[in-house]
Structures are given as C-alpha cells and as structure tokens.
C-alpha cells in the first residue's frame, strides 16, 4: 500500500503514526512545505516571549522520527496538484508520487484584510516561524506592536510579547474579544485583566487603515477615527482552510470546499482513497449537527489519527467533535468548550456564577451540557468535558461547579439562569 500524507502539522504527523502502527510494511511519503515539519504553531507565541528555546517549537524531531516511522520524506516541497483518476500527487520539485491512499492535511491560511496600507513593511500574519521572527526583528529600534483582531491567537501573542517587554495594543472589531469563546462578561473580565497588565485593548472598533511612513507601518487608524502609533502590525483576524489542492477535484463531483474540505466521520472525502484532516477539513459539530471547521490543535491530532487508522484499513470514527480551548493569559486561566457564548431561544438553559474563584458558565440544551467557559479557576474543565462527551443529563447545573459552592454563597446577584435557543 502506498500512502501519501500532505502537510507536516499535527494532523499529518498523527496520521503518519496511526498508519505506521496499523501497517508496518506500507510505503508512507510525507510531503511538507517546510524544511522542518512538526513545528507547533501553538508554541510560536511562547517562543516569542523569549522564555522558550527554539527546539521547543518542534513536537517531533525530523530525522529520528522520520527514520522510526520509515518515511519517504519530501520536506521543503509543496504538493501542487492531484490527479484523482490516476492517483498521482504532483510536487513543486517536479516529482509525481503515486498513492493508494492520500491525506490532505494542509492546515489553514491567515486572512489578510484588504484595508488601505496593508502592504506596508512591518505587517505580518501570525502562522509560521518566519512570521514570528519577522514580528520580533523587523524594527530593530523596537516600538509598539498593534494586533488587528482580538481572537485567542491575538490576545495570547499580546501577552507573550508584553512578557518580553514589547508594548502591545489589541484592536477587535466585534464588541467582545474571541467572540466564539467569550460572552460579554467573559470578554470584559479578560479585557480588564489584559489592561491591568499594560496592554491596550479596544473592542468594538476595528482597524480601518494602516498608516505608513516611508513604506513602513507608522500606526493604525481605527474605525472610530482615532489614530494609534505602532511600528509593527500583526493581522490576526482569522484563518481560512487551505483547500486548494482539492478544490477542482471536489468541485468536479459537486462538492464545495468553501468552509473546508468536507469529510465524513471516517475523515473520507468524496474522492476515492482521499482523506482530509485538521484545519483544512470541514467536520460536523457533534453538538449542533452543523458543518464547521474545528481549527484547534486537539481536533487536528484526533482527526489525523482517525484518518490514518482508516487509511490503513481501520474502522474508526471521529466523535465528540466540538471546539475546545485552554490558555493562560498573564496568569489568568481560561478554558472553554462547545458553545459557551450567549444565545437566545427555548431549549437552552444558561447557568453563570461569579466569585473569588472566577467566572464560570455552563450552557445546556435539553438538559445536556453543550458548552462551558471557565475564567480564573479552570480546574474543572476535564470533568466538564467528560460530562459533555457522555451527554449526561444535568439536573442541576450548579452541581457542575459544586466543589466550590461554599465560596459562592453571598453572590446571588451574579448567579442564575436565562433561556435561549442556540441555533435559531
Ligand atoms: C499562532 C497560533 C497559535 C495557536 N494556538 C493554539 C492553541 O493555543 N490551542 C489550540 O488548540 N490551537 C492553537 N492554534 C491552532 C492549531 O495550531 C491548529 O489548529 C493546528 O496546527 C492545525 O493542524 P493542521 O495539521 O491541520 O495544520 P498546520 O498545523 O497548519 O499544518 C499544515 C502544514 O501543511 C503545510 N502545507 C500546506 N500546504 C501544503 C502543500 N501544498 N504541500 C506541502 N505542505 C503543505 C503547511 O505549511 C503546514 O506546515 C494556533 C495556531 C496558530 C497559528
């Protein structure tokens, strides 16, 4: 059996390991655009803080791991096209590689908003090691880094740059930070915390224009008219699935790749022998049944492992697919899963508490936990996750946080239910 895996991120790497475990004899070719695959984007901002050595960015050591998995490595090369009829992948170096099973794990591409001045020197996305290096070194004289976008990647980077002594300012167009993670109260807590650590944070006002001097970033003009000086701008407004390799082939069989490469719960695409996983794939949210692009690390590794096992003849299904985030923002722990933000409607019960241990919120649909947000003490995240996965019926949502009930007496104004429907 000839396996080809395109993409050396967590989805591709875990697929390789699952294939090799199930098929000791097959030929596995890993095509990775970088000379150093298995470089963790999650660790990039930690590295930018100056507290972690470069080696910590690699979650597998290329040569020893490649040898151990008995790989045909094609590093520093891109897959440029596939021919699904002939089962061939073309590479940027001119090579054509034959496959019986192909995995597309090409990740995501940063979105760069087409605003005036965006082509100025000193503007970076934040996805690769080269981006991180550029942000740190492009202005030897230092200066303020402005972050366009207050999603979890933007605010994490702001914290880490600030730790390094770099002044940061975050501008989020939406009324709240990380709007798929935080509700308004959660966003307000995080915003106040970041501001207390000296980070300028503005919500409800996006960057309208990049101001430049002699071709370099000199500041940003906000939608509310203010002008804020900055020497570097990081565009952290989101990502889009990198589907290019399969766009034409899937289009030819009537499938759109707009929200990611559509796959079933075995990670199979509509093309025979072709699988997709990770940020490039569109999967089904097991809580809502809606198609979505679950662009987080744990989803990429689990999807890759399922794809790899099935490519090698297994019968694994990808279950418990919902978003999951955990981060530490200047000492403030945050954990969230599923759908923790406010919604309106009938079948939904929202339970919130706030006290000395932080802010906690649970969202239930028809008695089942479908989302939570913990800010401050995140120690119950694992327990809540397992209850979500088991689809336990929760009779009294307060019991989810019950270990600390004693700390909450005296706080009735901040506790209670509201009702709504998540998918109206
Ligand atoms: C800065 C940053 C911080 C993050 N922090 C967190 C976090 O704290 N927690 C969390 O859960 N998630 C986080 N994420 C998201 C997480 O990193 C991604 O969900 C995960 O890396 C996706 O894995 P993947 O294998 O699908 O794609 P990637 O990790 O993007 O890997 C895909 C690889 O494929 C390569 N490639 C693309 N096209 C081709 C081609 N044609 N030929 C060959 N190779 C190709 C790419 O260069 C890339 O190396 C973060 C992401 C970023 C960018």
Coordinates of C-alpha atoms and ligand atoms in Angstrom, one line a residue, residues 6-13 31-34 37 39-46 77-80 105-109 126-128 152-153 156 239 242 245 277-280 294-301 324-327, ligand 1:
X6 CA 0.5 16.2 2.6
X7 CA 1.2 18.5 5.5
X8 CA 3.6 18.2 8.4
X9 CA 1.4 19.7 11.1
X10 CA -0.3 17.8 13.9
X11 CA -2.9 16.3 11.6
X12 CA -0.4 15.0 9.1
X13 CA 2.0 13.8 11.8
X31 CA 5.2 15.9 1.8
X32 CA 5.8 19.0 3.9
X33 CA 6.3 22.6 2.7
X34 CA 8.7 23.4 5.5
X37 CA 8.0 19.7 9.7
X39 CA 6.8 22.8 14.1
X40 CA 4.0 23.7 16.5
X41 CA 2.1 26.9 15.7
X42 CA 0.7 26.7 19.3
X43 CA 4.2 27.3 20.7
X44 CA 5.1 30.2 18.4
X45 CA 3.8 32.9 20.8
X46 CA 5.5 31.1 23.8
X77 CA 8.4 20.8 -1.2
X78 CA 4.8 21.5 -1.9
X79 CA 2.1 19.3 -3.3
X80 CA 0.9 21.4 -6.2
X105 CA -3.7 17.9 6.0
X106 CA -2.6 21.3 4.6
X107 CA -3.9 23.4 7.5
X108 CA -5.2 26.9 7.2
X109 CA -4.0 30.2 5.7
X126 CA 1.0 35.1 12.6
X127 CA 1.1 31.5 11.4
X128 CA 4.7 30.5 10.8
X152 CA -7.4 33.8 21.1
X153 CA -4.3 33.8 18.9
X156 CA -2.1 35.1 23.5
X239 CA -7.8 31.8 9.1
X242 CA -6.2 25.7 2.9
X245 CA -5.2 21.0 -3.5
X277 CA -8.0 16.2 8.4
X278 CA -7.2 19.2 10.6
X279 CA -7.6 22.9 9.9
X280 CA -8.2 22.1 6.2
X294 CA -12.7 22.9 14.0
X295 CA -9.4 24.8 13.8
X296 CA -7.7 23.8 17.0
X297 CA -4.8 21.5 17.9
X298 CA -6.7 18.7 19.7
X299 CA -9.1 18.4 16.8
X300 CA -6.2 18.2 14.3
X301 CA -4.4 15.4 16.1
X324 CA -12.0 23.3 22.8
X325 CA -9.7 26.0 24.1
X326 CA -7.4 26.4 27.0
X327 CA -5.0 29.3 27.6
Ligands
LIG1 C1 -0.1 31.3 16.3 C2 -1.0 30.1 16.6 C3 -1.3 29.8 17.9 C4 -2.2 28.7 18.1 N1 -2.6 28.4 19.4 C5 -3.4 27.4 19.6 C6 -3.7 27.0 20.9 O1 -3.3 27.6 21.9 N2 -4.5 25.9 21.1 C7 -5.1 25.2 20.0 O2 -5.8 24.2 20.2 N3 -4.8 25.6 18.7 C8 -4.0 26.6 18.5 N4 -3.7 27.0 17.2 C9 -4.3 26.3 16.1 C10 -3.5 25.0 15.8 O3 -2.2 25.3 15.7 C11 -4.1 24.4 14.5 O4 -5.4 24.0 14.7 C12 -3.3 23.2 14.1 O5 -1.9 23.4 13.9 C13 -3.8 22.6 12.8 O6 -3.1 21.5 12.5 P1 -3.0 21.0 10.9 O7 -2.1 19.9 10.9 O8 -4.4 20.8 10.4 O9 -2.4 22.3 10.2 P2 -1.0 23.1 10.3 O10 -0.5 22.9 11.7 O11 -1.3 24.4 9.7 O12 -0.1 22.2 9.4 C14 -0.3 22.2 8.0 C15 1.0 22.1 7.3 O13 0.9 21.8 5.9 C16 1.8 22.5 5.2 N5 1.3 22.6 3.8 C17 0.3 23.4 3.4 N6 0.0 23.2 2.1 C18 1.0 22.4 1.7 C19 1.3 21.8 0.4 N7 0.6 22.1 -0.7 N8 2.3 20.9 0.3 C20 3.0 20.6 1.4 N9 2.8 21.1 2.7 C21 1.8 22.0 2.8 C22 1.8 23.9 5.9 O14 3.0 24.6 5.5 C23 1.8 23.4 7.3 O15 3.1 23.2 7.9 C24 -2.8 28.1 17.0 C25 -2.5 28.4 15.7 C26 -1.6 29.4 15.5 C27 -1.2 29.8 14.0

